[in-house]
CSV table of C-alpha atoms in Angstrom, one decimal:
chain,number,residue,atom,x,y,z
X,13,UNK,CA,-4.6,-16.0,18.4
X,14,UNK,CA,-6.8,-18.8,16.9
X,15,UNK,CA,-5.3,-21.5,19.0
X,16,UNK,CA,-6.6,-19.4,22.0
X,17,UNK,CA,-9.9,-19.2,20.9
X,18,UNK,CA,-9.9,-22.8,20.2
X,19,UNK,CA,-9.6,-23.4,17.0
X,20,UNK,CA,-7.2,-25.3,15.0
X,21,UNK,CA,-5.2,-23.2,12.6
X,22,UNK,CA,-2.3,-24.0,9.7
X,23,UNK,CA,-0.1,-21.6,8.1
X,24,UNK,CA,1.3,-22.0,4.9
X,25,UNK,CA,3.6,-19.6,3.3
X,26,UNK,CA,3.4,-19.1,-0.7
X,27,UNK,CA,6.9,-17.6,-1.1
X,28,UNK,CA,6.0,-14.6,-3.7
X,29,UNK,CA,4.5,-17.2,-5.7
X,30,UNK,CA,0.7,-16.8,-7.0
X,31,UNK,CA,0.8,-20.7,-8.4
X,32,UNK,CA,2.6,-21.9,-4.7
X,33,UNK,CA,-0.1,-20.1,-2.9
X,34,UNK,CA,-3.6,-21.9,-5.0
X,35,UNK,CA,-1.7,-25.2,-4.1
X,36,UNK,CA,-1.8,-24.3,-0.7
X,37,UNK,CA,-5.2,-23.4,-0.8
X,38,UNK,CA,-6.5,-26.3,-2.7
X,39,UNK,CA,-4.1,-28.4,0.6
X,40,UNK,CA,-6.2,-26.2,3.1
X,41,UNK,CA,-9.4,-27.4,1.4
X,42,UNK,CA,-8.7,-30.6,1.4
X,43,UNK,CA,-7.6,-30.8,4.7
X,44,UNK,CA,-11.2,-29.4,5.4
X,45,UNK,CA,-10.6,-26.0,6.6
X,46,UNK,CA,-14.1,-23.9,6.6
X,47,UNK,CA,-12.1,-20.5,6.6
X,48,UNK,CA,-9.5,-19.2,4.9
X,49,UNK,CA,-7.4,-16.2,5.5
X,50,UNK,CA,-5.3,-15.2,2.8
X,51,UNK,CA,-2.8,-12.0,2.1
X,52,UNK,CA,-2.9,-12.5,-1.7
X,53,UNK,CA,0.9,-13.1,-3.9
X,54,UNK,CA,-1.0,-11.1,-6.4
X,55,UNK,CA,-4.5,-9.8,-5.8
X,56,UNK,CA,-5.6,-11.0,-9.6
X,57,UNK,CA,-4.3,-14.1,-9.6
X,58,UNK,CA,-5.9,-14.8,-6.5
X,59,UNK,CA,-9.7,-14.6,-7.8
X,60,UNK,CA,-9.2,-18.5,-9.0
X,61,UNK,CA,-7.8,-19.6,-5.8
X,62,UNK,CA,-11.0,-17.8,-3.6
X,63,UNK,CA,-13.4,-19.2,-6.3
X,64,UNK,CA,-12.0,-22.7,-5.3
X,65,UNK,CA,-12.3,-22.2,-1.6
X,66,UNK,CA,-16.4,-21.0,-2.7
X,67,UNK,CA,-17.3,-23.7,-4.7
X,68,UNK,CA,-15.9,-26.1,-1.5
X,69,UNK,CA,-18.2,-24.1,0.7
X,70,UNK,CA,-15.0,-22.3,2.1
X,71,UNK,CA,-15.6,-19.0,3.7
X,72,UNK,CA,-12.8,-16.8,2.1
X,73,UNK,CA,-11.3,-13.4,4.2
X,74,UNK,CA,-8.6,-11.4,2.2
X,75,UNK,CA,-6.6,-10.2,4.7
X,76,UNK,CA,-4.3,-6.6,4.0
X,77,UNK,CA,-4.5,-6.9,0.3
X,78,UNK,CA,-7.6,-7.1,-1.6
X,79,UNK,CA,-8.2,-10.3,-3.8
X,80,UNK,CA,-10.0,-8.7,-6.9
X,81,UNK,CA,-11.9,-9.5,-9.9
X,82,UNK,CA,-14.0,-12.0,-7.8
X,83,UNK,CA,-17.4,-12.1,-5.8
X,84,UNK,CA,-15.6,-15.3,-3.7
X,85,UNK,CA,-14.7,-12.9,-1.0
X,86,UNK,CA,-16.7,-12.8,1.9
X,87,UNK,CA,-14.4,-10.0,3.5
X,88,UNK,CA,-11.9,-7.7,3.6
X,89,UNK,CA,-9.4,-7.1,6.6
X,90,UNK,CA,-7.5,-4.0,6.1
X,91,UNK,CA,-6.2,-1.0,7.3
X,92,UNK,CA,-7.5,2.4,5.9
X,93,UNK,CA,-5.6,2.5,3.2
X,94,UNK,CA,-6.9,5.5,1.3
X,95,UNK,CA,-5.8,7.4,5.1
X,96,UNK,CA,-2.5,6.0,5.0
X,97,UNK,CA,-2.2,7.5,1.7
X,98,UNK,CA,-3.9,10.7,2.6
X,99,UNK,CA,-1.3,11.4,5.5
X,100,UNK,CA,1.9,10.8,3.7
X,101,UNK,CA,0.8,13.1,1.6
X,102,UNK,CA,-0.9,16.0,3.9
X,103,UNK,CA,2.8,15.7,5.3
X,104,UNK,CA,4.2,17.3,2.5
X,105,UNK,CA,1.6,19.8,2.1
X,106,UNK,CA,1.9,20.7,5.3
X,107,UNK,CA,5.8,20.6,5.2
X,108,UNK,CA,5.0,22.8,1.7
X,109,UNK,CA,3.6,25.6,3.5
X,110,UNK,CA,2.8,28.9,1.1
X,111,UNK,CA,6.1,27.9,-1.1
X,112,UNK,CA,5.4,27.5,-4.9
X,113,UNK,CA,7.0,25.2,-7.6
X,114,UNK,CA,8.7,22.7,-5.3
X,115,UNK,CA,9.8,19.8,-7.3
X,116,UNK,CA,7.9,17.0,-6.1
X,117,UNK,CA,9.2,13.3,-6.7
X,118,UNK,CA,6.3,10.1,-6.3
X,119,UNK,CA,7.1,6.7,-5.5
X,120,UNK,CA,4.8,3.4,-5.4
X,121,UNK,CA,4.3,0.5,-4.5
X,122,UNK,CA,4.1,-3.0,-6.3
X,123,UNK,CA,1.7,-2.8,-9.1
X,124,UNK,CA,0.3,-6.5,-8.4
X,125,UNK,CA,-0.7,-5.0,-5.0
X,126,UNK,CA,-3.8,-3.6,-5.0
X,127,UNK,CA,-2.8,-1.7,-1.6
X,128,UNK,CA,-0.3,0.1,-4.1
X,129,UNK,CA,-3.4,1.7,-5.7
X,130,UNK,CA,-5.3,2.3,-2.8
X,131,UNK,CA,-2.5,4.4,-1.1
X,132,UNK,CA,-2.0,6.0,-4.8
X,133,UNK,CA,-5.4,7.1,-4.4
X,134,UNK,CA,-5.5,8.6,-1.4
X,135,UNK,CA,-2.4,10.6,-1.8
X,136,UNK,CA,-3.0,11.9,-5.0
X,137,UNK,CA,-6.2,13.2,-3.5
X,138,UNK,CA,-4.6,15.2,-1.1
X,139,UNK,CA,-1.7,16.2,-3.5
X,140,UNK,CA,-3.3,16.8,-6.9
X,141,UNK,CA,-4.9,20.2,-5.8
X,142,UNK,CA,-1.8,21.9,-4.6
X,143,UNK,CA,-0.2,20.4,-7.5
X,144,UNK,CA,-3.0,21.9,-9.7
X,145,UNK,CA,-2.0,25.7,-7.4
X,146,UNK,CA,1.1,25.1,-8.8
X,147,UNK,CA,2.9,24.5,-4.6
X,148,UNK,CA,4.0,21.3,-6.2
X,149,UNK,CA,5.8,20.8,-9.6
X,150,UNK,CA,5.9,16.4,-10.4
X,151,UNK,CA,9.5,15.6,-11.6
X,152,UNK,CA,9.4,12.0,-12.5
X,153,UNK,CA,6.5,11.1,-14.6
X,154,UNK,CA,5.3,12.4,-17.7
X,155,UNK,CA,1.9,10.3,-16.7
X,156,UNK,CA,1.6,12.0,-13.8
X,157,UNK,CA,1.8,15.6,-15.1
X,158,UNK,CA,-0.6,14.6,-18.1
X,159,UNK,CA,-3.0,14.2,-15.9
X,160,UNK,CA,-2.3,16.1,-13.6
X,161,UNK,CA,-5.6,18.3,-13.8
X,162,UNK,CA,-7.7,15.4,-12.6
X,163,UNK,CA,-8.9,15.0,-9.7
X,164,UNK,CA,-9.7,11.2,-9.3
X,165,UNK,CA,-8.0,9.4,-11.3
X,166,UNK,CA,-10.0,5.9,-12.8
X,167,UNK,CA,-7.6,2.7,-12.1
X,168,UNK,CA,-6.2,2.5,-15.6
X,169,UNK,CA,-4.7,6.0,-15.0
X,170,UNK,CA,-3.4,5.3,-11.5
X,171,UNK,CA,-2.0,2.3,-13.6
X,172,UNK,CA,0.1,3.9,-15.6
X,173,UNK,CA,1.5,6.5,-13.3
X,174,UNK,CA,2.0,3.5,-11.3
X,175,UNK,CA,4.1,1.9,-14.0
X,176,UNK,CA,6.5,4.2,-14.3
X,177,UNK,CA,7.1,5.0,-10.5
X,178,UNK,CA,6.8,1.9,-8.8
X,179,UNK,CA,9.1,0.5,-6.2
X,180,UNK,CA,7.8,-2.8,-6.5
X,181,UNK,CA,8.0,-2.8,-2.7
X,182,UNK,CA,11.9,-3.5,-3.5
X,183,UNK,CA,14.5,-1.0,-1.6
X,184,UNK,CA,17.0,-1.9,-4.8
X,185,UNK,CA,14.4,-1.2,-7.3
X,186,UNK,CA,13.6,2.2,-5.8
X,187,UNK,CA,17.1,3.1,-5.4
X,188,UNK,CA,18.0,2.5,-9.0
X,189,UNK,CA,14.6,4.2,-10.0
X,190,UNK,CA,15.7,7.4,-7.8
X,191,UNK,CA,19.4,7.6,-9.1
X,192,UNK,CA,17.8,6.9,-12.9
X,193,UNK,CA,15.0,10.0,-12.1
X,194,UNK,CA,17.8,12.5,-10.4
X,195,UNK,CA,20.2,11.3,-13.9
X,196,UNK,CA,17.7,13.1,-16.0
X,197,UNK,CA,16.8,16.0,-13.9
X,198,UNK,CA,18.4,18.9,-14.3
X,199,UNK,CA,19.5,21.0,-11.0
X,200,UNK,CA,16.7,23.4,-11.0
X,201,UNK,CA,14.6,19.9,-10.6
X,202,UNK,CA,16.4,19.5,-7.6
X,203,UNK,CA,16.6,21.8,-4.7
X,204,UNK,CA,14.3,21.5,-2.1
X,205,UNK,CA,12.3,18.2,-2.9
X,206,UNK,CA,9.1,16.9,-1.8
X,207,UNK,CA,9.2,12.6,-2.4
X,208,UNK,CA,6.1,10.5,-2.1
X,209,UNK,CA,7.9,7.3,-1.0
X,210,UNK,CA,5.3,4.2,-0.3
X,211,UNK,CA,6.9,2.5,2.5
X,212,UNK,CA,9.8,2.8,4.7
X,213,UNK,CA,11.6,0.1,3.1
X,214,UNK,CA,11.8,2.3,0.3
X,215,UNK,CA,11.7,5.5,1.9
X,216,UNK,CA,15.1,4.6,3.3
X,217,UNK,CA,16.4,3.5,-0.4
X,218,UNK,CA,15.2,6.7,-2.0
X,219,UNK,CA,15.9,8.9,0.8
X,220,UNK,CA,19.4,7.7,0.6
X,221,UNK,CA,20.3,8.5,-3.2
X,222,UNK,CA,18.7,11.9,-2.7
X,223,UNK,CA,20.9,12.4,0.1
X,224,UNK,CA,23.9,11.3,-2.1
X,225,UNK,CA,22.9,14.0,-5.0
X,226,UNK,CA,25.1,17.1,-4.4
X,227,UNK,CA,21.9,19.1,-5.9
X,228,UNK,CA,19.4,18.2,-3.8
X,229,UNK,CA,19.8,20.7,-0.8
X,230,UNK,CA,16.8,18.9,1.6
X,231,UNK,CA,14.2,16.7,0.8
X,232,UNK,CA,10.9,15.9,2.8
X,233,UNK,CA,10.1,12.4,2.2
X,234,UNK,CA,7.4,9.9,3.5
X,235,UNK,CA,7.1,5.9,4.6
X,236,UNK,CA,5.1,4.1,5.9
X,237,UNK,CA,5.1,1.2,8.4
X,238,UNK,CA,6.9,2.3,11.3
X,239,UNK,CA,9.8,0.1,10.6
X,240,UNK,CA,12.3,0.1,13.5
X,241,UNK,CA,14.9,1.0,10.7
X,242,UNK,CA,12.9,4.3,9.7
X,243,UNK,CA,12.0,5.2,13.3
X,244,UNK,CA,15.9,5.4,13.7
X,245,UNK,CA,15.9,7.3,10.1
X,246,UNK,CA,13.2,9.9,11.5
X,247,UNK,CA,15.1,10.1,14.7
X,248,UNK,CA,18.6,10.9,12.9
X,249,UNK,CA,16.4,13.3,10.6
X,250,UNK,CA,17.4,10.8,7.5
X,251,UNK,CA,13.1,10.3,7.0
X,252,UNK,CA,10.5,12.8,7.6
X,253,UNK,CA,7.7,10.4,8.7
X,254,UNK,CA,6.1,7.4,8.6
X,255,UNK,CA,2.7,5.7,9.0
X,256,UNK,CA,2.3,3.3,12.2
X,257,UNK,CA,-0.4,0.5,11.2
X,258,UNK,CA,-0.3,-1.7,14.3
X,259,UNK,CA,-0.5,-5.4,12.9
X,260,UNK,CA,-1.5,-6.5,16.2
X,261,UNK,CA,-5.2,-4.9,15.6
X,262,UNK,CA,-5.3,-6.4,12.1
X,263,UNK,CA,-4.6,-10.0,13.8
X,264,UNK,CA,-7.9,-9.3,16.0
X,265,UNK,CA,-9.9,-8.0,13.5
X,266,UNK,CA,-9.5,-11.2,11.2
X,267,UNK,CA,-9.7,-13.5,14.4
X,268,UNK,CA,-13.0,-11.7,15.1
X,269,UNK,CA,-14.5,-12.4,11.7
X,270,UNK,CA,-12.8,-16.0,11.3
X,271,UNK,CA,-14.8,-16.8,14.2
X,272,UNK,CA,-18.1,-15.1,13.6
X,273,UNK,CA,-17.7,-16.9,10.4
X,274,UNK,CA,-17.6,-20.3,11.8
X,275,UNK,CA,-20.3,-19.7,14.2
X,276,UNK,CA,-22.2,-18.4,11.1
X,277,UNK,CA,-22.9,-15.0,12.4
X,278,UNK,CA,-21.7,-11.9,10.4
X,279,UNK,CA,-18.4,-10.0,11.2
X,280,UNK,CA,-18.6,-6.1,12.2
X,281,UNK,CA,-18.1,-4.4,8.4
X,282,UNK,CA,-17.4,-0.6,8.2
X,283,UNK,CA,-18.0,0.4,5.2
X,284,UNK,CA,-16.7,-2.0,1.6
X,285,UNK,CA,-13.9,-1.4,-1.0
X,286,UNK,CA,-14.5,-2.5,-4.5
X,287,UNK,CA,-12.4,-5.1,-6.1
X,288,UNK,CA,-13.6,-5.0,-9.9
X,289,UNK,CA,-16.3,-7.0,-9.1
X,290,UNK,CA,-18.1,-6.6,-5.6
X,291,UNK,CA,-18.2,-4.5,-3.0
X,292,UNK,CA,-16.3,-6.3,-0.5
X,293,UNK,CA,-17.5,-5.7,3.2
X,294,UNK,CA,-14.7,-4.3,4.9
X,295,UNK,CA,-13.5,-4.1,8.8
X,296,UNK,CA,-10.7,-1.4,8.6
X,297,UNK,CA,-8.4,-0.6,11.0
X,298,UNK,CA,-7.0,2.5,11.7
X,299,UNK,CA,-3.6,4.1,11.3
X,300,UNK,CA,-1.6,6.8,13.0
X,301,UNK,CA,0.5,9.4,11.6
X,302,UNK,CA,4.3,9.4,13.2
């Protein structure tokens, strides 16, 4: 897309690895490169590598996950995160209907992502007041039901109901969590279940064990992605749903402000998200429920 708007481009791939990706960035700068658009290994670690590509005079876009703890970012390319969030979990409230203490299972993503929180956020927002009516009864994590009254949670709390549900964005990890969480629970935590899962990836994992559990009668469980896997999953009725973010807007959005950047104009913001730091400006795209 950059090379049809005329510009010269270079992709480098970090490989999971926060130190790989700096080095990459420090290449880029030396190359010259007057913008930068990276997808952060680990939106901390990151902060160093964008206040580099500032103090060169490098323009720095963070492109689907936030780099935090830094005012070096000049914007944020994202999807609505907090609405991805917000319609796994209307979903199961829908799904829920009138039906009281349904034992409901939640699932997250990689703690170094700072999507992971964002998509915490917005579900628990939609979950935490039928969970408060008592439609939904949490089954995996004590952090969770401590706090259970609140409705927004700060970061450090989301942090440590994140800990001990995450996924890590790993199918294996989340399969080993769900066959570890449906060890301890008794039957009566089984039944009909309600999961949170994060993403389809791990939808598919956990979906799979509950599937496997000769206590769990159905289960209503979520994803996200659209994943061609998990479209055949929904189709076979092995997945309830999953949340379609269509990558090819994302790629115009940060072409868009890549070049409004270098002809030193400003990019089309829509509102900010907060990375510990700033308010990052933010062009959001949207998402659709499927």
């Amino acid at each position: 897309a950059l090379e049809k708007a005329g510009y010269q481009d270079e992709i480098l791939f970090s490989e999971k690895a926060a130190a790989r990706e700096k080095s990459n960035v420090e290449s880029l700068i030396t190359k010259g490169s007057k913008v930068l658009i990276i997808t952060p290994v680990d939106g901390t670690a990151a902060a160093s590598t964008a206040a580099a590509a500032r103090a060169a005079g490098v323009k720095v876009i963070s492109y689907d996950r936030l780099i935090r703890d830094t005012d070096a970012v000049d914007y944020y390319v994202t999807f609505d995160s907090i609405a991805v969030g917000a319609q796994q979990a209307q979903y199961l409230v829908d799904k829920a209907g009138s039906g009281k203490g349904l034992p409901l299972y939640l699932y997250a993503g990689a703690a170094s992502d700072n999507n992971a929180f964002i998509f915490f956020q917005g579900a628990w927002g939609v979950l935490q007041p039928k969970i408060a009516d008592g439609t939904f009864v949490i089954k995996n994590s004590s952090e969770a039901i401590a706090l259970q009254g609140k409705a927004e949670l700060t970061r450090d709390e989301q942090a440590k109901i994140i800990a001990q549900v995450t996924t890590d964005w790993a199918p294996a990890t989340a399969k080993t969590l769900a066959e570890s969480n449906l060890t301890t629970a008794t039957a009566a935590d089984k039944g009909d279940v309600y999961v949170l899962a994060p993403n389809d990836d791990t939808a598919r994992a956990i979906g799979d064990t509950f599937a496997a559990d000769k206590d769990v009668k159905s289960f209503v469980i979520t994803g996200q992605d659209a994943a061609p896997a998990s479209v055949q999953y929904i189709i076979d009725g092995k997945q309830s749903m999953t949340v379609f973010k269509d990558v090819r807007t994302l790629v115009d959005d940060a072409i868009s402000a890549a070049v409004a950047l270098l002809s030193n104009t400003a990019p089309n913001a829509q509102g900010s998200y907060n990375n510990g730091k700033i308010d990052v400006p933010a062009i959001q795209s949207a998402v659709v429920s499927v």
